Amino acid sequence: MTRHILIVSAAVAALSLAACGQKADETKGAATPAEQAATPDANPAATVPTPSDETKADVFVAKAAASDMFEVEAAKVAAKRSTNPSVKKFAAEMEKAHTKTTEELKAAIAASGASITPPTALPADLQEDLDDLNKADAKDFDKKYADSQVDAHQAALNLLQRYAQDGDTAAIKAFAAATAPKVQEHLNMAEGLKKGFDTGEDVAKDNAKH
């Protein structure tokens, strides 16, 4: 009798295990809509704008116009705050040059026939950089301005070169190709200015004049 009970118990256990296994297999099926909604994207970075977006005219125009706007506004800050002749001269050249490229960009957009309107306000990151310049301590201002100019012109050069090579709108590509060498010159000038402050050479020259 005991043996019979044991056999029956074993059979019941086996059936239970089989049922559990079947249930587990069913669970491995397609996720429910609720489960799918709760599951993060396998590649969330795909939703973040990548450098490839810079080959699209609207993205390029927004970034190029913002770069010019930052240069002009930063130059105005330098004109007011700097007492260094080299910095003031560089800033004046940047304000003039980037005001001109802004007009050239608008002309290129018009020539392309594209319905693109350049931004009229700085994006958050460049506005933050401009705010940092405005808040910089007087004794650190010139170096901070020079540093920011190297970074800004390097970013602008990368943008222009990429669009000149892979851009999607001919007239705007021509603008990028024509503007890149000018920005390269500005970058070289900014690096020279930065080097002067990094080594103390420019500061020493400036102090010797007073």
mmCIF file of C-alpha atoms in Angstrom:
data_model
loop_
_atom_site.group_PDB
_atom_site.id
_atom_site.type_symbol
_atom_site.label_atom_id
_atom_site.label_comp_id
_atom_site.label_asym_id
_atom_site.label_seq_id
_atom_site.Cartn_x
_atom_site.Cartn_y
_atom_site.Cartn_z
ATOM 1 C CA MET A 1 0.000 0.000 0.000
ATOM 2 C CA THR A 2 2.783 2.367 0.925
ATOM 3 C CA ARG A 3 4.571 1.479 -2.309
ATOM 4 C CA HIS A 4 1.404 2.304 -4.279
ATOM 5 C CA ILE A 5 1.109 5.713 -2.575
ATOM 6 C CA LEU A 6 4.728 6.501 -3.375
ATOM 7 C CA ILE A 7 4.221 5.652 -7.057
ATOM 8 C CA VAL A 8 1.121 7.840 -7.262
ATOM 9 C CA SER A 9 2.946 10.708 -5.534
ATOM 10 C CA ALA A 10 5.831 10.441 -7.953
ATOM 11 C CA ALA A 11 3.447 10.516 -10.899
ATOM 12 C CA VAL A 12 1.708 13.610 -9.554
ATOM 13 C CA ALA A 13 5.067 15.325 -9.012
ATOM 14 C CA ALA A 14 6.135 14.488 -12.557
ATOM 15 C CA LEU A 15 2.921 15.920 -13.966
ATOM 16 C CA SER A 16 3.408 19.084 -11.880
ATOM 17 C CA LEU A 17 6.937 19.537 -13.157
ATOM 18 C CA ALA A 18 5.770 19.093 -16.738
ATOM 19 C CA ALA A 19 3.073 21.701 -16.212
ATOM 20 C CA CYS A 20 5.590 24.114 -14.709
ATOM 21 C CA GLY A 21 7.926 23.549 -17.621
ATOM 22 C CA GLN A 22 5.144 24.217 -20.085
ATOM 23 C CA LYS A 23 4.205 27.404 -18.218
ATOM 24 C CA ALA A 24 7.839 28.549 -18.267
ATOM 25 C CA ASP A 25 7.991 27.965 -22.016
ATOM 26 C CA GLU A 26 4.841 29.984 -22.528
ATOM 27 C CA THR A 27 6.344 32.832 -20.528
ATOM 28 C CA LYS A 28 9.251 32.969 -22.964
ATOM 29 C CA GLY A 29 6.887 33.955 -25.767
ATOM 30 C CA ALA A 30 6.211 37.457 -27.107
ATOM 31 C CA ALA A 31 6.151 40.194 -24.507
ATOM 32 C CA THR A 32 2.852 41.825 -23.745
ATOM 33 C CA PRO A 33 2.338 45.460 -24.851
ATOM 34 C CA ALA A 34 2.830 46.544 -21.239
ATOM 35 C CA GLU A 35 6.121 44.644 -21.007
ATOM 36 C CA GLN A 36 7.309 46.089 -24.301
ATOM 37 C CA ALA A 37 6.528 49.605 -23.109
ATOM 38 C CA ALA A 38 8.456 49.016 -19.905
ATOM 39 C CA THR A 39 11.534 47.712 -21.747
ATOM 40 C CA PRO A 40 14.134 50.387 -22.598
ATOM 41 C CA ASP A 41 15.306 50.789 -26.177
ATOM 42 C CA ALA A 42 18.160 48.405 -26.882
ATOM 43 C CA ASN A 43 20.059 51.307 -28.435
ATOM 44 C CA PRO A 44 18.857 54.542 -26.815
ATOM 45 C CA ALA A 45 21.826 56.418 -28.290
ATOM 46 C CA ALA A 46 20.190 56.005 -31.687
ATOM 47 C CA THR A 47 17.744 58.739 -30.731
ATOM 48 C CA VAL A 48 20.545 61.219 -29.987
ATOM 49 C CA PRO A 49 21.660 63.417 -32.930
ATOM 50 C CA THR A 50 24.943 62.126 -34.317
ATOM 51 C CA PRO A 51 27.593 63.865 -36.427
ATOM 52 C CA SER A 52 25.932 62.363 -39.519
ATOM 53 C CA ASP A 53 23.062 64.799 -38.974
ATOM 54 C CA GLU A 54 25.484 67.605 -39.765
ATOM 55 C CA THR A 55 25.328 66.598 -43.422
ATOM 56 C CA LYS A 56 21.704 67.773 -43.486
ATOM 57 C CA ALA A 57 21.255 71.400 -44.500
ATOM 58 C CA ASP A 58 18.943 72.419 -41.655
ATOM 59 C CA VAL A 59 21.240 70.976 -38.981
ATOM 60 C CA PHE A 60 24.330 72.497 -40.576
ATOM 61 C CA VAL A 61 22.724 75.930 -40.925
ATOM 62 C CA ALA A 62 21.599 75.928 -37.283
ATOM 63 C CA LYS A 63 25.089 75.036 -36.050
ATOM 64 C CA ALA A 64 26.986 77.316 -38.424
ATOM 65 C CA ALA A 65 24.753 80.295 -37.640
ATOM 66 C CA ALA A 66 25.049 79.650 -33.900
ATOM 67 C CA SER A 67 28.837 79.456 -34.233
ATOM 68 C CA ASP A 68 28.948 82.845 -35.983
ATOM 69 C CA MET A 69 26.582 84.323 -33.405
ATOM 70 C CA PHE A 70 28.773 83.111 -30.552
ATOM 71 C CA GLU A 71 31.891 84.556 -32.193
ATOM 72 C CA VAL A 72 30.280 87.964 -32.632
ATOM 73 C CA GLU A 73 28.884 88.090 -29.094
ATOM 74 C CA ALA A 74 32.109 86.813 -27.521
ATOM 75 C CA ALA A 75 34.060 89.436 -29.472
ATOM 76 C CA LYS A 76 31.808 92.155 -28.079
ATOM 77 C CA VAL A 77 32.465 90.885 -24.542
ATOM 78 C CA ALA A 78 36.220 90.884 -25.211
ATOM 79 C CA ALA A 79 36.057 94.428 -26.602
ATOM 80 C CA LYS A 80 34.531 95.597 -23.324
ATOM 81 C CA ARG A 81 36.461 93.487 -20.845
ATOM 82 C CA SER A 82 39.960 92.973 -22.208
ATOM 83 C CA THR A 83 42.774 95.462 -21.753
ATOM 84 C CA ASN A 84 45.195 93.416 -23.870
ATOM 85 C CA PRO A 85 45.830 94.934 -27.341
ATOM 86 C CA SER A 86 46.348 91.507 -28.934
ATOM 87 C CA VAL A 87 43.030 90.241 -27.598
ATOM 88 C CA LYS A 88 41.141 93.374 -28.564
ATOM 89 C CA LYS A 89 42.570 93.261 -32.092
ATOM 90 C CA PHE A 90 41.705 89.593 -32.500
ATOM 91 C CA ALA A 91 38.182 90.159 -31.154
ATOM 92 C CA ALA A 92 37.583 93.047 -33.584
ATOM 93 C CA GLU A 93 38.659 90.825 -36.491
ATOM 94 C CA MET A 94 36.381 88.023 -35.319
ATOM 95 C CA GLU A 95 33.362 90.293 -35.020
ATOM 96 C CA LYS A 96 33.895 91.632 -38.534
ATOM 97 C CA ALA A 97 34.680 88.243 -40.116
ATOM 98 C CA HIS A 98 31.805 86.329 -38.545
ATOM 99 C CA THR A 99 29.289 89.063 -39.255
ATOM 100 C CA LYS A 100 30.331 88.662 -42.893
ATOM 101 C CA THR A 101 30.054 84.852 -42.901
ATOM 102 C CA THR A 102 26.593 85.140 -41.377
ATOM 103 C CA GLU A 103 25.524 87.206 -44.378
ATOM 104 C CA GLU A 104 27.229 84.764 -46.741
ATOM 105 C CA LEU A 105 25.400 81.849 -45.125
ATOM 106 C CA LYS A 106 22.061 83.619 -45.603
ATOM 107 C CA ALA A 107 22.947 84.234 -49.245
ATOM 108 C CA ALA A 108 23.821 80.566 -49.722
ATOM 109 C CA ILE A 109 20.504 79.506 -48.206
ATOM 110 C CA ALA A 110 18.656 81.867 -50.552
ATOM 111 C CA ALA A 111 20.618 80.551 -53.548
ATOM 112 C CA SER A 112 19.809 76.968 -52.597
ATOM 113 C CA GLY A 113 16.082 77.617 -52.517
ATOM 114 C CA ALA A 114 15.840 75.770 -49.201
ATOM 115 C CA SER A 115 13.257 76.932 -46.669
ATOM 116 C CA ILE A 116 15.656 77.231 -43.750
ATOM 117 C CA THR A 117 15.682 80.057 -41.222
ATOM 118 C CA PRO A 118 18.896 80.481 -39.181
ATOM 119 C CA PRO A 119 18.407 80.670 -35.393
ATOM 120 C CA THR A 120 18.252 84.068 -33.728
ATOM 121 C CA ALA A 121 19.343 82.909 -30.270
ATOM 122 C CA LEU A 122 22.298 80.885 -29.038
ATOM 123 C CA PRO A 123 21.754 77.235 -28.088
ATOM 124 C CA ALA A 124 22.109 76.450 -24.377
ATOM 125 C CA ASP A 125 25.713 75.216 -24.543
ATOM 126 C CA LEU A 126 27.050 78.281 -26.354
ATOM 127 C CA GLN A 127 25.001 80.625 -24.185
ATOM 128 C CA GLU A 128 26.609 78.972 -21.163
ATOM 129 C CA ASP A 129 30.070 79.544 -22.682
ATOM 130 C CA LEU A 130 29.212 83.199 -23.271
ATOM 131 C CA ASP A 131 27.924 83.542 -19.708
ATOM 132 C CA ASP A 132 31.182 82.052 -18.427
ATOM 133 C CA LEU A 133 33.129 84.727 -20.317
ATOM 134 C CA ASN A 134 30.963 87.468 -18.856
ATOM 135 C CA LYS A 135 31.461 86.085 -15.338
ATOM 136 C CA ALA A 136 35.192 85.358 -15.656
ATOM 137 C CA ASP A 137 37.496 87.090 -13.221
ATOM 138 C CA ALA A 138 39.173 90.102 -14.832
ATOM 139 C CA LYS A 139 42.678 88.688 -14.399
ATOM 140 C CA ASP A 140 41.647 85.408 -16.066
ATOM 141 C CA PHE A 141 39.478 86.846 -18.824
ATOM 142 C CA ASP A 142 42.009 87.077 -21.656
ATOM 143 C CA LYS A 143 43.165 83.487 -21.253
ATOM 144 C CA LYS A 144 39.598 82.200 -20.967
ATOM 145 C CA TYR A 145 38.650 84.074 -24.125
ATOM 146 C CA ALA A 146 41.645 82.679 -26.009
ATOM 147 C CA ASP A 147 40.871 79.137 -24.814
ATOM 148 C CA SER A 148 37.231 79.435 -25.838
ATOM 149 C CA GLN A 149 38.227 80.725 -29.273
ATOM 150 C CA VAL A 150 40.399 77.698 -29.958
ATOM 151 C CA ASP A 151 37.571 75.344 -28.987
ATOM 152 C CA ALA A 152 34.918 77.282 -30.906
ATOM 153 C CA HIS A 153 36.937 77.563 -34.105
ATOM 154 C CA GLN A 154 37.969 73.912 -34.019
ATOM 155 C CA ALA A 155 34.324 72.891 -33.708
ATOM 156 C CA ALA A 156 33.344 75.269 -36.518
ATOM 157 C CA LEU A 157 36.115 73.966 -38.769
ATOM 158 C CA ASN A 158 35.048 70.352 -38.206
ATOM 159 C CA LEU A 159 31.456 71.287 -39.042
ATOM 160 C CA LEU A 160 32.380 73.148 -42.230
ATOM 161 C CA GLN A 161 34.755 70.474 -43.502
ATOM 162 C CA ARG A 162 32.216 67.731 -42.914
ATOM 163 C CA TYR A 163 29.432 69.567 -44.726
ATOM 164 C CA ALA A 164 31.735 70.629 -47.577
ATOM 165 C CA GLN A 165 32.483 66.959 -48.129
ATOM 166 C CA ASP A 166 29.164 65.233 -47.439
ATOM 167 C CA GLY A 167 26.511 67.967 -47.342
ATOM 168 C CA ASP A 168 23.182 67.489 -49.070
ATOM 169 C CA THR A 169 22.665 70.955 -50.647
ATOM 170 C CA ALA A 170 25.030 72.238 -53.353
ATOM 171 C CA ALA A 171 24.910 76.001 -52.679
ATOM 172 C CA ILE A 172 25.389 75.510 -48.940
ATOM 173 C CA LYS A 173 28.192 73.001 -49.581
ATOM 174 C CA ALA A 174 29.947 75.679 -51.652
ATOM 175 C CA PHE A 175 29.597 78.114 -48.758
ATOM 176 C CA ALA A 176 31.093 75.564 -46.343
ATOM 177 C CA ALA A 177 34.011 74.843 -48.684
ATOM 178 C CA ALA A 178 34.761 78.545 -49.145
ATOM 179 C CA THR A 179 34.457 79.364 -45.443
ATOM 180 C CA ALA A 180 36.535 76.499 -44.015
ATOM 181 C CA PRO A 181 39.941 78.031 -45.000
ATOM 182 C CA LYS A 182 38.986 81.329 -43.327
ATOM 183 C CA VAL A 183 38.044 79.525 -40.137
ATOM 184 C CA GLN A 184 41.313 77.591 -40.298
ATOM 185 C CA GLU A 185 43.125 80.958 -40.313
ATOM 186 C CA HIS A 186 41.073 82.079 -37.323
ATOM 187 C CA LEU A 187 41.918 78.837 -35.521
ATOM 188 C CA ASN A 188 45.630 79.366 -36.166
ATOM 189 C CA MET A 189 45.358 82.914 -34.808
ATOM 190 C CA ALA A 190 43.412 81.726 -31.739
ATOM 191 C CA GLU A 191 46.009 79.015 -31.053
ATOM 192 C CA GLY A 192 48.768 81.633 -31.242
ATOM 193 C CA LEU A 193 46.869 83.821 -28.809
ATOM 194 C CA LYS A 194 46.279 80.880 -26.457
ATOM 195 C CA LYS A 195 49.940 79.863 -26.610
ATOM 196 C CA GLY A 196 50.955 83.385 -25.592
ATOM 197 C CA PHE A 197 48.850 83.177 -22.447
ATOM 198 C CA ASP A 198 49.801 79.562 -21.701
ATOM 199 C CA THR A 199 53.510 80.468 -21.749
ATOM 200 C CA GLY A 200 53.077 83.923 -20.268
ATOM 201 C CA GLU A 201 54.742 85.544 -23.286
ATOM 202 C CA ASP A 202 51.795 87.678 -24.289
ATOM 203 C CA VAL A 203 51.096 88.788 -20.742
ATOM 204 C CA ALA A 204 54.722 89.820 -20.309
ATOM 205 C CA LYS A 205 54.655 91.812 -23.554
ATOM 206 C CA ASP A 206 51.452 93.523 -22.531
ATOM 207 C CA ASN A 207 52.793 94.423 -19.087
ATOM 208 C CA ALA A 208 55.968 95.849 -20.644
ATOM 209 C CA LYS A 209 53.889 98.380 -22.563
ATOM 210 C CA HIS A 210 52.444 99.891 -19.361
#
